[in-house]
Amino acid sequence: MQQIQWQNRFSIGVEMIDQAHHRLFSIVQKIMDLYVERHENKFACVEGIKYFKAYALKHFAEEEAYMREIGYPGYLAHKKHHDRMKYETLPELERLLYESDFSTEMVQRFIGVCTGWLTGHIIIEDRAITGGRTNELAPIRLDDELSVIQSVIITPLEEILECPIQFTGRFSVRDVILNEQYCQLTYRAQKGEQLRVILVMGQQMLLHAAGLMFGTDFYEKNEIVCFAIQEIAQNLIQRAAVNFGREPDEFQLEKGRFLERGEFIAMFGAQPPQYSLLFHADQESFAVCIDQIPVS
């Protein structure tokens, strides 16, 4: 049976907050145990998801009160992340669950998004509360390419995946990534611009990255893995927006899907991405391709 486990690296040193995070992971695990693994009736899943939502909102309120109490300078930016989860992400997940009559696929989506969001939020945002810094990053110089790559991609991924990452140069379709998977994510900004991000990584690295987030081992790609990877990408997009002097929630995920290799090759050949970057991590390579699509 697959287990979603709490990891010590999620502790931020505030007992009230750490206990709440631990509880949220336990609730998600219970939902997986009851509905995905044992296929018990829908009622158990409905009640579990209601409990997760209620507990998450209670935790947000308590965490925000703690930040105000200690005078945390990143409070307003941090609260925006909570508000987006509270007013946008959770209601949309609930809508999809009820529309699908709580299909296994949509329950897996709920588990993947919530656990992926928790992991990224704890490591990137919550750690900052007690780390003597905030994640309100100063805009970086756009003419300093290595600085952009370091701030937008390498630093947040190193924080999430806990391994050194090295930028090795431009990525092309001739570069070999074994058992590569192509995850395409399309974002839309409030002003109408679109951003397309394609993550190219080997299947083992994909499963390893999801496993680090969940504290478990994955042996095949499923809905939970897919939506966990989308949450990693969302953290990158939020960090990039701040670095470029924009609001962290300005770009919203519109859709995400995995491409076949032929689709990717055709897309790459027809219009090469503006940025095609190759990285090395733990003896494996991965690539990030980014396009800003102009408003038509």
PDB file of C-alpha atoms in Angstrom:
ATOM      1  CA  MET A   1       0.000   0.000   0.000  1.00  0.00           C
ATOM      2  CA  GLN A   2       1.363   3.428  -0.963  1.00  0.00           C
ATOM      3  CA  GLN A   3       1.970   5.755   1.976  1.00  0.00           C
ATOM      4  CA  ILE A   4       2.231   9.555   1.918  1.00  0.00           C
ATOM      5  CA  GLN A   5       4.610  10.258   4.754  1.00  0.00           C
ATOM      6  CA  TRP A   6       5.490  13.326   6.798  1.00  0.00           C
ATOM      7  CA  GLN A   7       9.179  14.187   6.482  1.00  0.00           C
ATOM      8  CA  ASN A   8      11.364  15.914   9.076  1.00  0.00           C
ATOM      9  CA  ARG A   9      12.536  18.398   6.446  1.00  0.00           C
ATOM     10  CA  PHE A  10       9.027  19.894   6.546  1.00  0.00           C
ATOM     11  CA  SER A  11       9.475  21.061  10.154  1.00  0.00           C
ATOM     12  CA  ILE A  12       9.897  24.817  10.525  1.00  0.00           C
ATOM     13  CA  GLY A  13      10.407  24.816  14.314  1.00  0.00           C
ATOM     14  CA  VAL A  14       7.013  26.191  15.396  1.00  0.00           C
ATOM     15  CA  GLU A  15       5.129  23.387  17.142  1.00  0.00           C
ATOM     16  CA  MET A  16       1.618  24.620  16.347  1.00  0.00           C
ATOM     17  CA  ILE A  17       2.402  24.963  12.629  1.00  0.00           C
ATOM     18  CA  ASP A  18       4.377  21.712  12.377  1.00  0.00           C
ATOM     19  CA  GLN A  19       1.563  19.766  14.063  1.00  0.00           C
ATOM     20  CA  ALA A  20      -0.982  21.210  11.634  1.00  0.00           C
ATOM     21  CA  HIS A  21       1.162  20.322   8.615  1.00  0.00           C
ATOM     22  CA  HIS A  22       1.634  16.798   9.964  1.00  0.00           C
ATOM     23  CA  ARG A  23      -2.136  16.481  10.405  1.00  0.00           C
ATOM     24  CA  LEU A  24      -2.859  17.680   6.855  1.00  0.00           C
ATOM     25  CA  PHE A  25      -0.527  15.030   5.418  1.00  0.00           C
ATOM     26  CA  SER A  26      -2.259  12.411   7.592  1.00  0.00           C
ATOM     27  CA  ILE A  27      -5.681  13.419   6.263  1.00  0.00           C
ATOM     28  CA  VAL A  28      -4.504  13.121   2.644  1.00  0.00           C
ATOM     29  CA  GLN A  29      -3.045   9.694   3.433  1.00  0.00           C
ATOM     30  CA  LYS A  30      -6.378   8.609   4.928  1.00  0.00           C
ATOM     31  CA  ILE A  31      -8.212   9.696   1.763  1.00  0.00           C
ATOM     32  CA  MET A  32      -5.783   7.667  -0.354  1.00  0.00           C
ATOM     33  CA  ASP A  33      -6.101   4.659   1.945  1.00  0.00           C
ATOM     34  CA  LEU A  34      -9.912   4.668   1.979  1.00  0.00           C
ATOM     35  CA  TYR A  35     -10.766   5.524  -1.596  1.00  0.00           C
ATOM     36  CA  VAL A  36      -7.789   4.964  -3.897  1.00  0.00           C
ATOM     37  CA  GLU A  37      -6.305   1.861  -2.256  1.00  0.00           C
ATOM     38  CA  ARG A  38      -9.339   0.147  -0.666  1.00  0.00           C
ATOM     39  CA  HIS A  39     -12.078   1.640  -2.909  1.00  0.00           C
ATOM     40  CA  GLU A  40     -14.487   2.187  -0.046  1.00  0.00           C
ATOM     41  CA  ASN A  41     -17.716   4.066  -0.609  1.00  0.00           C
ATOM     42  CA  LYS A  42     -17.897   7.628  -1.827  1.00  0.00           C
ATOM     43  CA  PHE A  43     -19.225   8.905   1.508  1.00  0.00           C
ATOM     44  CA  ALA A  44     -15.882   8.205   3.233  1.00  0.00           C
ATOM     45  CA  CYS A  45     -14.059  10.184   0.583  1.00  0.00           C
ATOM     46  CA  VAL A  46     -16.523  13.094   0.726  1.00  0.00           C
ATOM     47  CA  GLU A  47     -16.150  13.354   4.485  1.00  0.00           C
ATOM     48  CA  GLY A  48     -12.358  13.104   4.273  1.00  0.00           C
ATOM     49  CA  ILE A  49     -12.128  15.906   1.730  1.00  0.00           C
ATOM     50  CA  LYS A  50     -14.502  18.098   3.761  1.00  0.00           C
ATOM     51  CA  TYR A  51     -12.313  17.518   6.808  1.00  0.00           C
ATOM     52  CA  PHE A  52      -9.145  18.366   4.872  1.00  0.00           C
ATOM     53  CA  LYS A  53     -10.664  21.645   3.663  1.00  0.00           C
ATOM     54  CA  ALA A  54     -11.953  22.644   7.105  1.00  0.00           C
ATOM     55  CA  TYR A  55      -8.644  21.811   8.780  1.00  0.00           C
ATOM     56  CA  ALA A  56      -6.622  23.614   6.072  1.00  0.00           C
ATOM     57  CA  LEU A  57      -8.679  26.817   6.495  1.00  0.00           C
ATOM     58  CA  LYS A  58      -8.298  26.627  10.289  1.00  0.00           C
ATOM     59  CA  HIS A  59      -4.542  26.164   9.863  1.00  0.00           C
ATOM     60  CA  PHE A  60      -4.273  29.138   7.484  1.00  0.00           C
ATOM     61  CA  ALA A  61      -6.023  31.376  10.026  1.00  0.00           C
ATOM     62  CA  GLU A  62      -3.756  30.216  12.857  1.00  0.00           C
ATOM     63  CA  GLU A  63      -0.586  30.551  10.785  1.00  0.00           C
ATOM     64  CA  GLU A  64      -1.584  34.047   9.663  1.00  0.00           C
ATOM     65  CA  ALA A  65      -2.260  35.046  13.280  1.00  0.00           C
ATOM     66  CA  TYR A  66       1.207  33.770  14.245  1.00  0.00           C
ATOM     67  CA  MET A  67       2.852  35.761  11.419  1.00  0.00           C
ATOM     68  CA  ARG A  68       1.063  38.942  12.558  1.00  0.00           C
ATOM     69  CA  GLU A  69       2.053  38.267  16.168  1.00  0.00           C
ATOM     70  CA  ILE A  70       5.780  38.042  15.368  1.00  0.00           C
ATOM     71  CA  GLY A  71       5.637  40.899  12.849  1.00  0.00           C
ATOM     72  CA  TYR A  72       6.721  38.720   9.925  1.00  0.00           C
ATOM     73  CA  PRO A  73       7.546  41.127   7.031  1.00  0.00           C
ATOM     74  CA  GLY A  74       6.391  38.687   4.351  1.00  0.00           C
ATOM     75  CA  TYR A  75       2.894  38.338   5.828  1.00  0.00           C
ATOM     76  CA  LEU A  76       0.883  39.946   3.007  1.00  0.00           C
ATOM     77  CA  ALA A  77       2.620  37.986   0.240  1.00  0.00           C
ATOM     78  CA  HIS A  78       2.275  34.766   2.238  1.00  0.00           C
ATOM     79  CA  LYS A  79      -1.428  35.379   2.843  1.00  0.00           C
ATOM     80  CA  LYS A  80      -1.964  35.691  -0.915  1.00  0.00           C
ATOM     81  CA  HIS A  81      -0.790  32.080  -1.315  1.00  0.00           C
ATOM     82  CA  HIS A  82      -3.293  30.973   1.348  1.00  0.00           C
ATOM     83  CA  ASP A  83      -6.097  33.005  -0.266  1.00  0.00           C
ATOM     84  CA  ARG A  84      -5.453  31.486  -3.694  1.00  0.00           C
ATOM     85  CA  MET A  85      -5.621  27.979  -2.233  1.00  0.00           C
ATOM     86  CA  LYS A  86      -8.736  28.894  -0.198  1.00  0.00           C
ATOM     87  CA  TYR A  87     -10.758  30.767  -2.822  1.00  0.00           C
ATOM     88  CA  GLU A  88      -9.538  29.254  -6.122  1.00  0.00           C
ATOM     89  CA  THR A  89      -7.709  25.916  -5.928  1.00  0.00           C
ATOM     90  CA  LEU A  90      -9.831  24.082  -3.331  1.00  0.00           C
ATOM     91  CA  PRO A  91     -13.204  25.218  -4.777  1.00  0.00           C
ATOM     92  CA  GLU A  92     -12.097  24.157  -8.276  1.00  0.00           C
ATOM     93  CA  LEU A  93     -10.961  20.746  -6.997  1.00  0.00           C
ATOM     94  CA  GLU A  94     -14.309  20.313  -5.209  1.00  0.00           C
ATOM     95  CA  ARG A  95     -16.212  21.248  -8.378  1.00  0.00           C
ATOM     96  CA  LEU A  96     -14.305  18.645 -10.412  1.00  0.00           C
ATOM     97  CA  LEU A  97     -14.829  15.995  -7.743  1.00  0.00           C
ATOM     98  CA  TYR A  98     -18.601  16.462  -7.654  1.00  0.00           C
ATOM     99  CA  GLU A  99     -18.889  16.730 -11.454  1.00  0.00           C
ATOM    100  CA  SER A 100     -17.061  13.405 -11.827  1.00  0.00           C
ATOM    101  CA  ASP A 101     -19.046  11.792  -8.979  1.00  0.00           C
ATOM    102  CA  PHE A 102     -15.756  11.373  -7.128  1.00  0.00           C
ATOM    103  CA  SER A 103     -14.019   9.348  -9.819  1.00  0.00           C
ATOM    104  CA  THR A 104     -10.692   7.733  -8.874  1.00  0.00           C
ATOM    105  CA  GLU A 105      -8.931  10.026 -11.361  1.00  0.00           C
ATOM    106  CA  MET A 106     -10.323  13.184  -9.737  1.00  0.00           C
ATOM    107  CA  VAL A 107      -9.565  11.925  -6.217  1.00  0.00           C
ATOM    108  CA  GLN A 108      -5.989  11.272  -7.348  1.00  0.00           C
ATOM    109  CA  ARG A 109      -5.929  14.788  -8.763  1.00  0.00           C
ATOM    110  CA  PHE A 110      -7.061  16.166  -5.385  1.00  0.00           C
ATOM    111  CA  ILE A 111      -4.333  14.190  -3.590  1.00  0.00           C
ATOM    112  CA  GLY A 112      -1.628  15.228  -6.068  1.00  0.00           C
ATOM    113  CA  VAL A 113      -2.487  18.929  -6.061  1.00  0.00           C
ATOM    114  CA  CYS A 114      -2.961  19.241  -2.294  1.00  0.00           C
ATOM    115  CA  THR A 115       0.157  17.293  -1.326  1.00  0.00           C
ATOM    116  CA  GLY A 116       2.243  18.975  -4.014  1.00  0.00           C
ATOM    117  CA  TRP A 117       1.016  22.383  -2.883  1.00  0.00           C
ATOM    118  CA  LEU A 118       1.703  21.599   0.773  1.00  0.00           C
ATOM    119  CA  THR A 119       5.237  20.429   0.025  1.00  0.00           C
ATOM    120  CA  GLY A 120       6.182  23.436  -2.092  1.00  0.00           C
ATOM    121  CA  HIS A 121       4.454  25.893   0.234  1.00  0.00           C
ATOM    122  CA  ILE A 122       6.114  24.527   3.379  1.00  0.00           C
ATOM    123  CA  ILE A 123       9.605  24.393   1.874  1.00  0.00           C
ATOM    124  CA  ILE A 124       9.517  27.703  -0.009  1.00  0.00           C
ATOM    125  CA  GLU A 125       7.121  29.894   1.998  1.00  0.00           C
ATOM    126  CA  ASP A 126       6.705  28.512   5.530  1.00  0.00           C
ATOM    127  CA  ARG A 127      10.420  27.952   6.123  1.00  0.00           C
ATOM    128  CA  ALA A 128      10.916  31.666   5.510  1.00  0.00           C
ATOM    129  CA  ILE A 129       8.764  32.528   8.549  1.00  0.00           C
ATOM    130  CA  THR A 130      11.453  31.268  10.938  1.00  0.00           C
ATOM    131  CA  GLY A 131      14.434  31.528   8.596  1.00  0.00           C
ATOM    132  CA  GLY A 132      15.100  35.223   9.105  1.00  0.00           C
ATOM    133  CA  ARG A 133      14.146  36.115   5.551  1.00  0.00           C
ATOM    134  CA  THR A 134      11.099  36.553   3.335  1.00  0.00           C
ATOM    135  CA  ASN A 135      10.394  35.282  -0.139  1.00  0.00           C
ATOM    136  CA  GLU A 136       9.602  38.780  -1.403  1.00  0.00           C
ATOM    137  CA  LEU A 137      12.533  38.715  -3.793  1.00  0.00           C
ATOM    138  CA  ALA A 138      13.903  41.857  -5.357  1.00  0.00           C
ATOM    139  CA  PRO A 139      13.495  41.998  -9.151  1.00  0.00           C
ATOM    140  CA  ILE A 140      16.598  40.714 -10.918  1.00  0.00           C
ATOM    141  CA  ARG A 141      18.460  42.093 -13.901  1.00  0.00           C
ATOM    142  CA  LEU A 142      17.026  40.616 -17.059  1.00  0.00           C
ATOM    143  CA  ASP A 143      20.328  41.158 -18.897  1.00  0.00           C
ATOM    144  CA  ASP A 144      22.125  38.838 -16.460  1.00  0.00           C
ATOM    145  CA  GLU A 145      21.011  35.476 -17.831  1.00  0.00           C
ATOM    146  CA  LEU A 146      22.835  33.282 -15.310  1.00  0.00           C
ATOM    147  CA  SER A 147      21.346  35.291 -12.448  1.00  0.00           C
ATOM    148  CA  VAL A 148      17.857  34.783 -13.888  1.00  0.00           C
ATOM    149  CA  ILE A 149      18.391  31.031 -14.292  1.00  0.00           C
ATOM    150  CA  GLN A 150      19.813  30.718 -10.782  1.00  0.00           C
ATOM    151  CA  SER A 151      16.969  32.651  -9.131  1.00  0.00           C
ATOM    152  CA  VAL A 152      14.048  31.388 -11.200  1.00  0.00           C
ATOM    153  CA  ILE A 153      14.900  27.713 -11.649  1.00  0.00           C
ATOM    154  CA  ILE A 154      17.938  26.426  -9.776  1.00  0.00           C
ATOM    155  CA  THR A 155      17.404  27.878  -6.285  1.00  0.00           C
ATOM    156  CA  PRO A 156      13.735  26.860  -5.832  1.00  0.00           C
ATOM    157  CA  LEU A 157      14.323  23.395  -7.321  1.00  0.00           C
ATOM    158  CA  GLU A 158      17.312  22.820  -5.039  1.00  0.00           C
ATOM    159  CA  GLU A 159      15.101  23.768  -2.072  1.00  0.00           C
ATOM    160  CA  ILE A 160      12.343  21.372  -3.127  1.00  0.00           C
ATOM    161  CA  LEU A 161      14.468  18.449  -4.367  1.00  0.00           C
ATOM    162  CA  GLU A 162      17.339  18.895  -1.880  1.00  0.00           C
ATOM    163  CA  CYS A 163      20.135  18.194  -4.349  1.00  0.00           C
ATOM    164  CA  PRO A 164      22.634  20.395  -6.225  1.00  0.00           C
ATOM    165  CA  ILE A 165      21.544  21.425  -9.722  1.00  0.00           C
ATOM    166  CA  GLN A 166      23.865  22.685 -12.431  1.00  0.00           C
ATOM    167  CA  PHE A 167      22.969  24.613 -15.583  1.00  0.00           C
ATOM    168  CA  THR A 168      24.886  22.944 -18.415  1.00  0.00           C
ATOM    169  CA  GLY A 169      23.806  24.978 -21.466  1.00  0.00           C
ATOM    170  CA  ARG A 170      21.226  25.057 -24.218  1.00  0.00           C
ATOM    171  CA  PHE A 171      18.889  22.123 -24.709  1.00  0.00           C
ATOM    172  CA  SER A 172      18.192  20.738 -28.175  1.00  0.00           C
ATOM    173  CA  VAL A 173      16.259  17.706 -29.419  1.00  0.00           C
ATOM    174  CA  ARG A 174      19.628  16.019 -30.006  1.00  0.00           C
ATOM    175  CA  ASP A 175      20.352  15.941 -26.266  1.00  0.00           C
ATOM    176  CA  VAL A 176      19.742  12.487 -24.789  1.00  0.00           C
ATOM    177  CA  ILE A 177      17.450  12.166 -21.757  1.00  0.00           C
ATOM    178  CA  LEU A 178      16.648   8.503 -21.128  1.00  0.00           C
ATOM    179  CA  ASN A 179      12.943   7.552 -21.051  1.00  0.00           C
ATOM    180  CA  GLU A 180      12.070  11.211 -21.395  1.00  0.00           C
ATOM    181  CA  GLN A 181       8.646  12.554 -20.416  1.00  0.00           C
ATOM    182  CA  TYR A 182       7.312  15.870 -21.750  1.00  0.00           C
ATOM    183  CA  CYS A 183       5.037  17.761 -19.363  1.00  0.00           C
ATOM    184  CA  GLN A 184       3.470  20.830 -21.010  1.00  0.00           C
ATOM    185  CA  LEU A 185       1.896  23.511 -18.819  1.00  0.00           C
ATOM    186  CA  THR A 186       0.068  26.529 -20.223  1.00  0.00           C
ATOM    187  CA  TYR A 187      -0.479  29.592 -18.032  1.00  0.00           C
ATOM    188  CA  ARG A 188      -2.565  32.707 -18.638  1.00  0.00           C
ATOM    189  CA  ALA A 189      -1.886  36.068 -17.026  1.00  0.00           C
ATOM    190  CA  GLN A 190      -4.494  38.588 -15.915  1.00  0.00           C
ATOM    191  CA  LYS A 191      -3.565  40.801 -18.874  1.00  0.00           C
ATOM    192  CA  GLY A 192      -4.131  37.966 -21.334  1.00  0.00           C
ATOM    193  CA  GLU A 193      -0.565  36.866 -22.056  1.00  0.00           C
ATOM    194  CA  GLN A 194       0.125  33.171 -22.187  1.00  0.00           C
ATOM    195  CA  LEU A 195       3.170  31.323 -20.927  1.00  0.00           C
ATOM    196  CA  ARG A 196       4.045  27.809 -22.059  1.00  0.00           C
ATOM    197  CA  VAL A 197       6.421  25.706 -19.968  1.00  0.00           C
ATOM    198  CA  ILE A 198       7.599  22.239 -20.990  1.00  0.00           C
ATOM    199  CA  LEU A 199       9.517  20.125 -18.491  1.00  0.00           C
ATOM    200  CA  VAL A 200      11.574  17.354 -20.096  1.00  0.00           C
ATOM    201  CA  MET A 201      12.875  14.697 -17.720  1.00  0.00           C
ATOM    202  CA  GLY A 202      13.470  10.960 -17.587  1.00  0.00           C
ATOM    203  CA  GLN A 203      10.737   8.849 -16.067  1.00  0.00           C
ATOM    204  CA  GLN A 204      12.954   7.775 -13.155  1.00  0.00           C
ATOM    205  CA  MET A 205      13.708  11.410 -12.292  1.00  0.00           C
ATOM    206  CA  LEU A 206      10.012  12.261 -12.617  1.00  0.00           C
ATOM    207  CA  LEU A 207       9.081   9.505 -10.164  1.00  0.00           C
ATOM    208  CA  HIS A 208      11.978  10.407  -7.863  1.00  0.00           C
ATOM    209  CA  ALA A 209      10.914  14.077  -7.750  1.00  0.00           C
ATOM    210  CA  ALA A 210       7.330  13.117  -6.895  1.00  0.00           C
ATOM    211  CA  GLY A 211       8.592  10.618  -4.318  1.00  0.00           C
ATOM    212  CA  LEU A 212      10.626  13.311  -2.560  1.00  0.00           C
ATOM    213  CA  MET A 213       7.548  15.504  -2.296  1.00  0.00           C
ATOM    214  CA  PHE A 214       5.368  12.723  -0.916  1.00  0.00           C
ATOM    215  CA  GLY A 215       7.899  10.789   1.158  1.00  0.00           C
ATOM    216  CA  THR A 216       7.030   7.581  -0.699  1.00  0.00           C
ATOM    217  CA  ASP A 217       8.191   5.552  -3.693  1.00  0.00           C
ATOM    218  CA  PHE A 218       6.416   5.719  -7.042  1.00  0.00           C
ATOM    219  CA  TYR A 219       6.983   2.960  -9.581  1.00  0.00           C
ATOM    220  CA  GLU A 220       4.796   4.245 -12.383  1.00  0.00           C
ATOM    221  CA  LYS A 221       3.401   7.545 -13.615  1.00  0.00           C
ATOM    222  CA  ASN A 222      -0.162   8.183 -12.417  1.00  0.00           C
ATOM    223  CA  GLU A 223      -2.480  11.123 -11.795  1.00  0.00           C
ATOM    224  CA  ILE A 224      -0.918  11.818  -8.394  1.00  0.00           C
ATOM    225  CA  VAL A 225       2.572  12.073  -9.919  1.00  0.00           C
ATOM    226  CA  CYS A 226       1.347  14.266 -12.792  1.00  0.00           C
ATOM    227  CA  PHE A 227      -0.351  16.818 -10.567  1.00  0.00           C
ATOM    228  CA  ALA A 228       2.531  16.813  -8.076  1.00  0.00           C
ATOM    229  CA  ILE A 229       4.887  17.774 -10.924  1.00  0.00           C
ATOM    230  CA  GLN A 230       2.470  20.536 -11.933  1.00  0.00           C
ATOM    231  CA  GLU A 231       2.745  21.933  -8.402  1.00  0.00           C
ATOM    232  CA  ILE A 232       6.567  21.962  -8.671  1.00  0.00           C
ATOM    233  CA  ALA A 233       6.183  23.937 -11.882  1.00  0.00           C
ATOM    234  CA  GLN A 234       3.701  26.301 -10.212  1.00  0.00           C
ATOM    235  CA  ASN A 235       6.313  27.108  -7.562  1.00  0.00           C
ATOM    236  CA  LEU A 236       8.783  27.963 -10.337  1.00  0.00           C
ATOM    237  CA  ILE A 237       6.244  30.198 -12.067  1.00  0.00           C
ATOM    238  CA  GLN A 238       5.426  32.026  -8.826  1.00  0.00           C
ATOM    239  CA  ARG A 239       9.117  32.553  -8.075  1.00  0.00           C
ATOM    240  CA  ALA A 240       9.704  33.780 -11.646  1.00  0.00           C
ATOM    241  CA  ALA A 241       6.809  36.265 -11.443  1.00  0.00           C
ATOM    242  CA  VAL A 242       8.230  37.813  -8.272  1.00  0.00           C
ATOM    243  CA  ASN A 243      11.706  37.998  -9.777  1.00  0.00           C
ATOM    244  CA  PHE A 244      10.290  39.854 -12.765  1.00  0.00           C
ATOM    245  CA  GLY A 245       8.537  42.363 -10.493  1.00  0.00           C
ATOM    246  CA  ARG A 246       5.055  40.882 -10.881  1.00  0.00           C
ATOM    247  CA  GLU A 247       2.529  39.397  -8.467  1.00  0.00           C
ATOM    248  CA  PRO A 248       3.215  35.742  -7.527  1.00  0.00           C
ATOM    249  CA  ASP A 249      -0.270  34.650  -8.584  1.00  0.00           C
ATOM    250  CA  GLU A 250      -0.344  36.632 -11.840  1.00  0.00           C
ATOM    251  CA  PHE A 251       0.082  33.553 -14.048  1.00  0.00           C
ATOM    252  CA  GLN A 252      -2.614  30.926 -13.473  1.00  0.00           C
ATOM    253  CA  LEU A 253      -2.374  27.368 -14.772  1.00  0.00           C
ATOM    254  CA  GLU A 254      -4.858  26.957 -17.618  1.00  0.00           C
ATOM    255  CA  LYS A 255      -4.107  23.372 -18.573  1.00  0.00           C
ATOM    256  CA  GLY A 256      -1.435  20.736 -18.273  1.00  0.00           C
ATOM    257  CA  ARG A 257      -0.789  17.507 -20.143  1.00  0.00           C
ATOM    258  CA  PHE A 258       1.952  15.103 -21.147  1.00  0.00           C
ATOM    259  CA  LEU A 259       3.118  15.234 -24.771  1.00  0.00           C
ATOM    260  CA  GLU A 260       4.237  12.375 -26.976  1.00  0.00           C
ATOM    261  CA  ARG A 261       7.788  12.694 -28.285  1.00  0.00           C
ATOM    262  CA  GLY A 262       6.520  13.276 -31.837  1.00  0.00           C
ATOM    263  CA  GLU A 263       4.371  16.202 -30.650  1.00  0.00           C
ATOM    264  CA  PHE A 264       7.308  17.760 -28.855  1.00  0.00           C
ATOM    265  CA  ILE A 265       9.671  17.345 -31.831  1.00  0.00           C
ATOM    266  CA  ALA A 266       7.090  18.897 -34.184  1.00  0.00           C
ATOM    267  CA  MET A 267       6.484  21.786 -31.774  1.00  0.00           C
ATOM    268  CA  PHE A 268      10.215  22.355 -31.252  1.00  0.00           C
ATOM    269  CA  GLY A 269      10.885  22.288 -35.016  1.00  0.00           C
ATOM    270  CA  ALA A 270       7.988  24.562 -35.982  1.00  0.00           C
ATOM    271  CA  GLN A 271       8.827  27.268 -33.444  1.00  0.00           C
ATOM    272  CA  PRO A 272      11.780  26.716 -31.077  1.00  0.00           C
ATOM    273  CA  PRO A 273      11.080  27.915 -27.517  1.00  0.00           C
ATOM    274  CA  GLN A 274      12.493  31.275 -26.455  1.00  0.00           C
ATOM    275  CA  TYR A 275      14.388  29.511 -23.675  1.00  0.00           C
ATOM    276  CA  SER A 276      15.579  25.893 -23.891  1.00  0.00           C
ATOM    277  CA  LEU A 277      17.729  25.155 -20.859  1.00  0.00           C
ATOM    278  CA  LEU A 278      19.530  21.930 -19.920  1.00  0.00           C
ATOM    279  CA  PHE A 279      20.344  21.033 -16.301  1.00  0.00           C
ATOM    280  CA  HIS A 280      22.130  18.235 -14.444  1.00  0.00           C
ATOM    281  CA  ALA A 281      21.023  16.823 -11.087  1.00  0.00           C
ATOM    282  CA  ASP A 282      21.987  13.592  -9.325  1.00  0.00           C
ATOM    283  CA  GLN A 283      23.647  12.115 -12.427  1.00  0.00           C
ATOM    284  CA  GLU A 284      20.568  12.789 -14.531  1.00  0.00           C
ATOM    285  CA  SER A 285      19.678  15.558 -16.943  1.00  0.00           C
ATOM    286  CA  PHE A 286      16.453  17.482 -17.388  1.00  0.00           C
ATOM    287  CA  ALA A 287      15.362  20.451 -19.465  1.00  0.00           C
ATOM    288  CA  VAL A 288      13.055  23.426 -19.094  1.00  0.00           C
ATOM    289  CA  CYS A 289      11.602  25.073 -22.217  1.00  0.00           C
ATOM    290  CA  ILE A 290       9.770  28.387 -21.810  1.00  0.00           C
ATOM    291  CA  ASP A 291       7.754  30.441 -24.304  1.00  0.00           C
ATOM    292  CA  GLN A 292       5.896  33.686 -23.712  1.00  0.00           C
ATOM    293  CA  ILE A 293       3.031  33.642 -26.175  1.00  0.00           C
ATOM    294  CA  PRO A 294       2.002  37.158 -27.256  1.00  0.00           C
ATOM    295  CA  VAL A 295      -1.604  38.332 -26.970  1.00  0.00           C
ATOM    296  CA  SER A 296      -3.350  37.835 -30.311  1.00  0.00           C
TER     297      SER A 296
END
